[in-house]
Amino acid sequence: MSGKQQSELLLEVSDIHVYYGAIHAIKGISFDVRPGEIVALIGANGAGKSTTLNTIAGLLKPRSGSIRFKGENVTGTPASRMVFKGLALCPEGRRIFQQMTVKENLEMGAFSRPNTEIASAMEDVFTRFPRLKEREKQVAGTLSGGEQQMLAMGRALMGKPDLLMLDEPSMGLAPILVEQIFAIIGELHAAGTTILLVEQNAQMALSVADRAYVLETGTIGMSGQAAELLNDDAVRKAYLGH
Amino acid sequence: MAFLSSLVNGLSLGSIYAIIALGYTMVYGIAKMLNFAHGDVIMVGAYIAFCGAQYWGLPPVLCVLCAMAVCTVLGVTIERLAYRPLRQATSLAVLITAIGMSYLLQNLALQIWGANPKSFPTDLIAFPNLSLFSGQLKVSGVTVVTVLANLVIMVALTFFTGKTKMGKAMRCVSEDRGAAELMGINVNRTISMTFAIGSALAAIAGVLLCTAYPTLQPTTGSMPGIKAFTAAVFGGIGSIPGAMVGGLLLGIIEILSRAYISTELADAIVFAVLIVVLLVRPTGLLGKQVREKV
């Protein structure tokens, strides 16, 4: 049973090409994510990490190539449908609903779920992020940066996704908060959540991930076990700064 | 007592502006566009109610419901055919399209109903006149119904956007379309819904307007439309309570200017007040000044 699950891919991206107008942003990348894994996409600014996530989420359409999720071809499915299939993207820059309360933000995260499941999902999120419980009635725009990141992650978890995609969760956060966010990512992993993580902070990403792919201007340069990449000289030089 | 009477009239006119302004402000808030054809949807609603009463022999309630149904379909159709294909276009292209749509509706009405003004049946809204302060202040039934309708619509919309799933989805789309999609919200459907609500309200406004000022012609909707748009900006475009406050204030200022300053200058005064308010508060009275946190 578990052997079969391991061999089945949760997400399979095959040779996708994505354009912004005339700009060829993603030039044929392929990778996969298996159930229970944390897979990291690392790379420099502008390598196409966020574009890749946005394409999988359905916000962008690939010009060619295919995306399979849970065995189903979902290439070109709009974002609002992908959520119902069990995919959540916690977007770059968090993009929480600033004028709504923390509670309302979380409720919207469960838009794709039946109303009866909202209360229990919210309990789970509050257990994971006690700070959000304290701020429940506060307007989201008044939260600190770290709290906003927690809210964005909590909101994505409200839909109980089969695959959680995190785009730059550490962006703009103080080092202590980065540690905290990555500790939470580790906890989510331990609880069985499958995560596809995009990070500029390659050190942190590789230390929490099982496997990783290195993106270089729209193509995949290297890939492998995160621990191996962490010790790879080329990766160290290019992305870890030592 | 004359002052009180003017105030009541202003409240009544302002309520009509407020109901129209809601259509502008909701569409602006959610679809990020100015729907200049909104005023003409009011005119269509009034004509449908007129036909219902005059030609089809419908009871008043059915006339209003019929007008609401036709306007809802009209509003959604306009959005689907004219605005949706321009979702990615510049806002100027959308604005020009909306102005074109406004003239299209006016000219279609001219074709269908002719240029001669129709006199709108004032008995469509049958509500007893009120007599207050031992007969010194008379409030017409239409005024009472108009003010009550405005209140009911405000309470209903506040509940809808604050408590229901669909209403909250609208607020999400209004704040961040992409993030709303990531929640599973169908943005196109949400925008259609907004046009449906705004247009149904326009039909109600059309009936109330023409009962109070019973001359109906193809251009009937344009001036109230522009005034209501002004009211929406005045109150803070995008804000539902702003539309209420803006509409009421505009109506009261207009009627009081007419009564105490000059009938001819009333409109000029209204727009002068708008300019002053915008100079002091560029986002309008209740407009949100959102500060981004990085």
mmCIF file of C-alpha atoms in Angstrom, chain B residues 105-288:
data_model
loop_
_atom_site.group_PDB
_atom_site.id
_atom_site.type_symbol
_atom_site.label_atom_id
_atom_site.label_comp_id
_atom_site.label_asym_id
_atom_site.label_seq_id
_atom_site.Cartn_x
_atom_site.Cartn_y
_atom_site.Cartn_z
ATOM 1 C CA LEU B 105 -29.063 52.202 -24.558
ATOM 2 C CA GLN B 106 -30.412 55.735 -24.973
ATOM 3 C CA ASN B 107 -30.777 55.316 -28.711
ATOM 4 C CA LEU B 108 -32.345 51.884 -28.422
ATOM 5 C CA ALA B 109 -34.876 53.413 -26.027
ATOM 6 C CA LEU B 110 -35.476 56.161 -28.559
ATOM 7 C CA GLN B 111 -36.199 53.513 -31.198
ATOM 8 C CA ILE B 112 -38.485 51.464 -28.990
ATOM 9 C CA TRP B 113 -40.358 54.115 -27.010
ATOM 10 C CA GLY B 114 -39.918 57.252 -29.116
ATOM 11 C CA ALA B 115 -38.701 60.724 -28.194
ATOM 12 C CA ASN B 116 -41.947 61.992 -26.694
ATOM 13 C CA PRO B 117 -41.842 62.039 -22.923
ATOM 14 C CA LYS B 118 -44.179 59.566 -21.264
ATOM 15 C CA SER B 119 -45.896 60.560 -18.101
ATOM 16 C CA PHE B 120 -45.018 57.948 -15.539
ATOM 17 C CA PRO B 121 -47.949 56.601 -13.498
ATOM 18 C CA THR B 122 -47.518 58.253 -10.088
ATOM 19 C CA ASP B 123 -49.936 55.830 -8.493
ATOM 20 C CA LEU B 124 -47.497 52.954 -8.991
ATOM 21 C CA ILE B 125 -46.350 53.457 -5.446
ATOM 22 C CA ALA B 126 -49.512 53.744 -3.404
ATOM 23 C CA PHE B 127 -48.654 54.699 0.118
ATOM 24 C CA PRO B 128 -50.651 57.137 2.260
ATOM 25 C CA ASN B 129 -49.203 60.631 2.662
ATOM 26 C CA LEU B 130 -48.047 61.503 6.126
ATOM 27 C CA SER B 131 -49.107 64.644 7.890
ATOM 28 C CA LEU B 132 -46.885 65.683 10.781
ATOM 29 C CA PHE B 133 -46.902 68.555 13.301
ATOM 30 C CA SER B 134 -50.693 68.925 13.012
ATOM 31 C CA GLY B 135 -50.609 69.224 9.254
ATOM 32 C CA GLN B 136 -47.745 71.699 9.014
ATOM 33 C CA LEU B 137 -45.358 69.171 7.481
ATOM 34 C CA LYS B 138 -46.671 66.958 4.706
ATOM 35 C CA VAL B 139 -44.610 64.012 3.608
ATOM 36 C CA SER B 140 -45.717 62.242 0.459
ATOM 37 C CA GLY B 141 -46.106 58.486 0.345
ATOM 38 C CA VAL B 142 -43.405 58.223 -2.333
ATOM 39 C CA THR B 143 -40.949 59.975 -0.040
ATOM 40 C CA VAL B 144 -41.686 57.563 2.784
ATOM 41 C CA VAL B 145 -41.311 54.552 0.503
ATOM 42 C CA THR B 146 -38.086 55.936 -1.031
ATOM 43 C CA VAL B 147 -36.404 56.559 2.323
ATOM 44 C CA LEU B 148 -37.546 53.182 3.652
ATOM 45 C CA ALA B 149 -36.388 51.384 0.493
ATOM 46 C CA ASN B 150 -32.974 52.999 0.836
ATOM 47 C CA LEU B 151 -32.703 51.898 4.464
ATOM 48 C CA VAL B 152 -33.765 48.333 3.712
ATOM 49 C CA ILE B 153 -31.309 48.088 0.797
ATOM 50 C CA MET B 154 -28.464 49.433 2.962
ATOM 51 C CA VAL B 155 -29.126 46.994 5.794
ATOM 52 C CA ALA B 156 -29.506 44.101 3.362
ATOM 53 C CA LEU B 157 -26.276 44.928 1.502
ATOM 54 C CA THR B 158 -24.329 45.419 4.713
ATOM 55 C CA PHE B 159 -25.501 42.007 5.880
ATOM 56 C CA PHE B 160 -24.779 40.458 2.480
ATOM 57 C CA THR B 161 -21.193 41.723 2.185
ATOM 58 C CA GLY B 162 -20.416 41.240 5.869
ATOM 59 C CA LYS B 163 -21.914 37.844 6.622
ATOM 60 C CA THR B 164 -22.587 35.736 3.537
ATOM 61 C CA LYS B 165 -20.037 33.641 1.684
ATOM 62 C CA MET B 166 -20.821 35.259 -1.673
ATOM 63 C CA GLY B 167 -20.632 38.751 -0.152
ATOM 64 C CA LYS B 168 -17.278 38.042 1.449
ATOM 65 C CA ALA B 169 -16.066 36.630 -1.857
ATOM 66 C CA MET B 170 -16.980 39.987 -3.402
ATOM 67 C CA ARG B 171 -14.854 41.813 -0.853
ATOM 68 C CA CYS B 172 -11.947 39.475 -1.634
ATOM 69 C CA VAL B 173 -12.216 40.142 -5.360
ATOM 70 C CA SER B 174 -12.399 43.846 -4.616
ATOM 71 C CA GLU B 175 -9.168 43.719 -2.621
ATOM 72 C CA ASP B 176 -7.025 41.307 -4.619
ATOM 73 C CA ARG B 177 -8.379 39.495 -7.654
ATOM 74 C CA GLY B 178 -5.464 37.063 -7.930
ATOM 75 C CA ALA B 179 -5.549 36.108 -4.259
ATOM 76 C CA ALA B 180 -9.328 35.671 -4.499
ATOM 77 C CA GLU B 181 -8.820 33.191 -7.349
ATOM 78 C CA LEU B 182 -6.327 31.304 -5.196
ATOM 79 C CA MET B 183 -9.122 30.858 -2.612
ATOM 80 C CA GLY B 184 -11.253 29.177 -5.285
ATOM 81 C CA ILE B 185 -13.428 32.207 -5.978
ATOM 82 C CA ASN B 186 -14.664 32.460 -9.561
ATOM 83 C CA VAL B 187 -13.867 36.099 -10.361
ATOM 84 C CA ASN B 188 -16.002 36.310 -13.508
ATOM 85 C CA ARG B 189 -19.037 34.952 -11.712
ATOM 86 C CA THR B 190 -18.479 37.371 -8.824
ATOM 87 C CA ILE B 191 -18.331 40.324 -11.208
ATOM 88 C CA SER B 192 -21.537 39.153 -12.955
ATOM 89 C CA MET B 193 -23.202 38.947 -9.555
ATOM 90 C CA THR B 194 -22.146 42.521 -8.801
ATOM 91 C CA PHE B 195 -23.628 43.768 -12.049
ATOM 92 C CA ALA B 196 -26.820 41.834 -11.325
ATOM 93 C CA ILE B 197 -27.237 43.442 -7.894
ATOM 94 C CA GLY B 198 -26.329 46.927 -9.124
ATOM 95 C CA SER B 199 -28.759 46.702 -12.056
ATOM 96 C CA ALA B 200 -31.634 45.371 -9.965
ATOM 97 C CA LEU B 201 -31.099 48.337 -7.630
ATOM 98 C CA ALA B 202 -31.039 50.639 -10.663
ATOM 99 C CA ALA B 203 -34.504 49.364 -11.603
ATOM 100 C CA ILE B 204 -35.802 50.209 -8.120
ATOM 101 C CA ALA B 205 -34.181 53.641 -8.347
ATOM 102 C CA GLY B 206 -35.772 54.160 -11.773
ATOM 103 C CA VAL B 207 -39.255 53.487 -10.455
ATOM 104 C CA LEU B 208 -38.729 55.700 -7.373
ATOM 105 C CA LEU B 209 -37.210 58.500 -9.450
ATOM 106 C CA CYS B 210 -39.983 58.523 -12.025
ATOM 107 C CA THR B 211 -42.703 58.344 -9.393
ATOM 108 C CA ALA B 212 -41.257 61.473 -7.780
ATOM 109 C CA TYR B 213 -40.444 63.229 -11.077
ATOM 110 C CA PRO B 214 -42.878 61.637 -13.533
ATOM 111 C CA THR B 215 -41.426 62.604 -16.916
ATOM 112 C CA LEU B 216 -39.915 59.621 -18.661
ATOM 113 C CA GLN B 217 -37.769 59.922 -21.788
ATOM 114 C CA PRO B 218 -34.649 58.175 -23.130
ATOM 115 C CA THR B 219 -32.317 60.662 -21.423
ATOM 116 C CA THR B 220 -34.070 60.433 -18.048
ATOM 117 C CA GLY B 221 -31.277 58.353 -16.534
ATOM 118 C CA SER B 222 -28.260 60.384 -17.562
ATOM 119 C CA MET B 223 -28.387 63.370 -15.183
ATOM 120 C CA PRO B 224 -29.355 61.344 -12.087
ATOM 121 C CA GLY B 225 -26.683 58.886 -13.194
ATOM 122 C CA ILE B 226 -23.998 61.553 -13.215
ATOM 123 C CA LYS B 227 -25.227 62.973 -9.900
ATOM 124 C CA ALA B 228 -25.177 59.529 -8.327
ATOM 125 C CA PHE B 229 -21.693 58.925 -9.687
ATOM 126 C CA THR B 230 -20.718 62.224 -8.070
ATOM 127 C CA ALA B 231 -22.331 61.008 -4.851
ATOM 128 C CA ALA B 232 -20.306 57.806 -5.001
ATOM 129 C CA VAL B 233 -17.058 59.769 -5.432
ATOM 130 C CA PHE B 234 -18.170 62.225 -2.748
ATOM 131 C CA GLY B 235 -18.687 59.421 -0.239
ATOM 132 C CA GLY B 236 -15.579 57.523 -1.339
ATOM 133 C CA ILE B 237 -15.929 55.317 -4.403
ATOM 134 C CA GLY B 238 -15.794 51.633 -3.607
ATOM 135 C CA SER B 239 -17.352 52.127 -0.175
ATOM 136 C CA ILE B 240 -20.952 51.029 0.393
ATOM 137 C CA PRO B 241 -21.619 53.285 3.424
ATOM 138 C CA GLY B 242 -19.867 56.020 1.422
ATOM 139 C CA ALA B 243 -22.502 55.721 -1.324
ATOM 140 C CA MET B 244 -25.220 56.098 1.312
ATOM 141 C CA VAL B 245 -23.656 59.156 2.948
ATOM 142 C CA GLY B 246 -22.652 60.714 -0.378
ATOM 143 C CA GLY B 247 -26.079 60.211 -1.904
ATOM 144 C CA LEU B 248 -27.996 61.630 1.059
ATOM 145 C CA LEU B 249 -25.705 64.652 1.428
ATOM 146 C CA LEU B 250 -25.833 65.383 -2.281
ATOM 147 C CA GLY B 251 -29.632 65.234 -2.335
ATOM 148 C CA ILE B 252 -29.938 67.497 0.690
ATOM 149 C CA ILE B 253 -27.383 70.022 -0.620
ATOM 150 C CA GLU B 254 -29.138 70.099 -3.987
ATOM 151 C CA ILE B 255 -32.637 70.684 -2.584
ATOM 152 C CA LEU B 256 -31.496 73.234 0.002
ATOM 153 C CA SER B 257 -29.530 75.171 -2.636
ATOM 154 C CA ARG B 258 -32.572 75.145 -4.830
ATOM 155 C CA ALA B 259 -34.789 76.409 -2.012
ATOM 156 C CA TYR B 260 -32.518 78.997 -0.439
ATOM 157 C CA ILE B 261 -29.882 80.041 -2.959
ATOM 158 C CA SER B 262 -30.877 79.649 -6.572
ATOM 159 C CA THR B 263 -32.697 77.063 -8.653
ATOM 160 C CA GLU B 264 -30.385 77.642 -11.597
ATOM 161 C CA LEU B 265 -27.222 77.400 -9.514
ATOM 162 C CA ALA B 266 -28.231 74.275 -7.560
ATOM 163 C CA ASP B 267 -26.311 71.846 -9.774
ATOM 164 C CA ALA B 268 -23.265 74.116 -9.893
ATOM 165 C CA ILE B 269 -23.243 74.251 -6.103
ATOM 166 C CA VAL B 270 -23.477 70.476 -5.855
ATOM 167 C CA PHE B 271 -20.440 70.009 -8.074
ATOM 168 C CA ALA B 272 -18.543 72.831 -6.346
ATOM 169 C CA VAL B 273 -19.004 71.022 -3.036
ATOM 170 C CA LEU B 274 -17.674 67.856 -4.661
ATOM 171 C CA ILE B 275 -14.550 69.674 -5.811
ATOM 172 C CA VAL B 276 -13.929 71.114 -2.346
ATOM 173 C CA VAL B 277 -14.406 67.724 -0.669
ATOM 174 C CA LEU B 278 -12.014 66.064 -3.092
ATOM 175 C CA LEU B 279 -9.412 68.795 -2.540
ATOM 176 C CA VAL B 280 -9.526 68.182 1.192
ATOM 177 C CA ARG B 281 -10.066 64.422 1.109
ATOM 178 C CA PRO B 282 -9.024 62.958 -2.247
ATOM 179 C CA THR B 283 -10.471 59.545 -1.372
ATOM 180 C CA GLY B 284 -13.911 60.952 -0.534
ATOM 181 C CA LEU B 285 -15.624 61.197 2.839
ATOM 182 C CA LEU B 286 -15.483 57.503 3.765
ATOM 183 C CA GLY B 287 -12.931 56.347 1.200
ATOM 184 C CA LYS B 288 -10.304 53.970 2.420
#
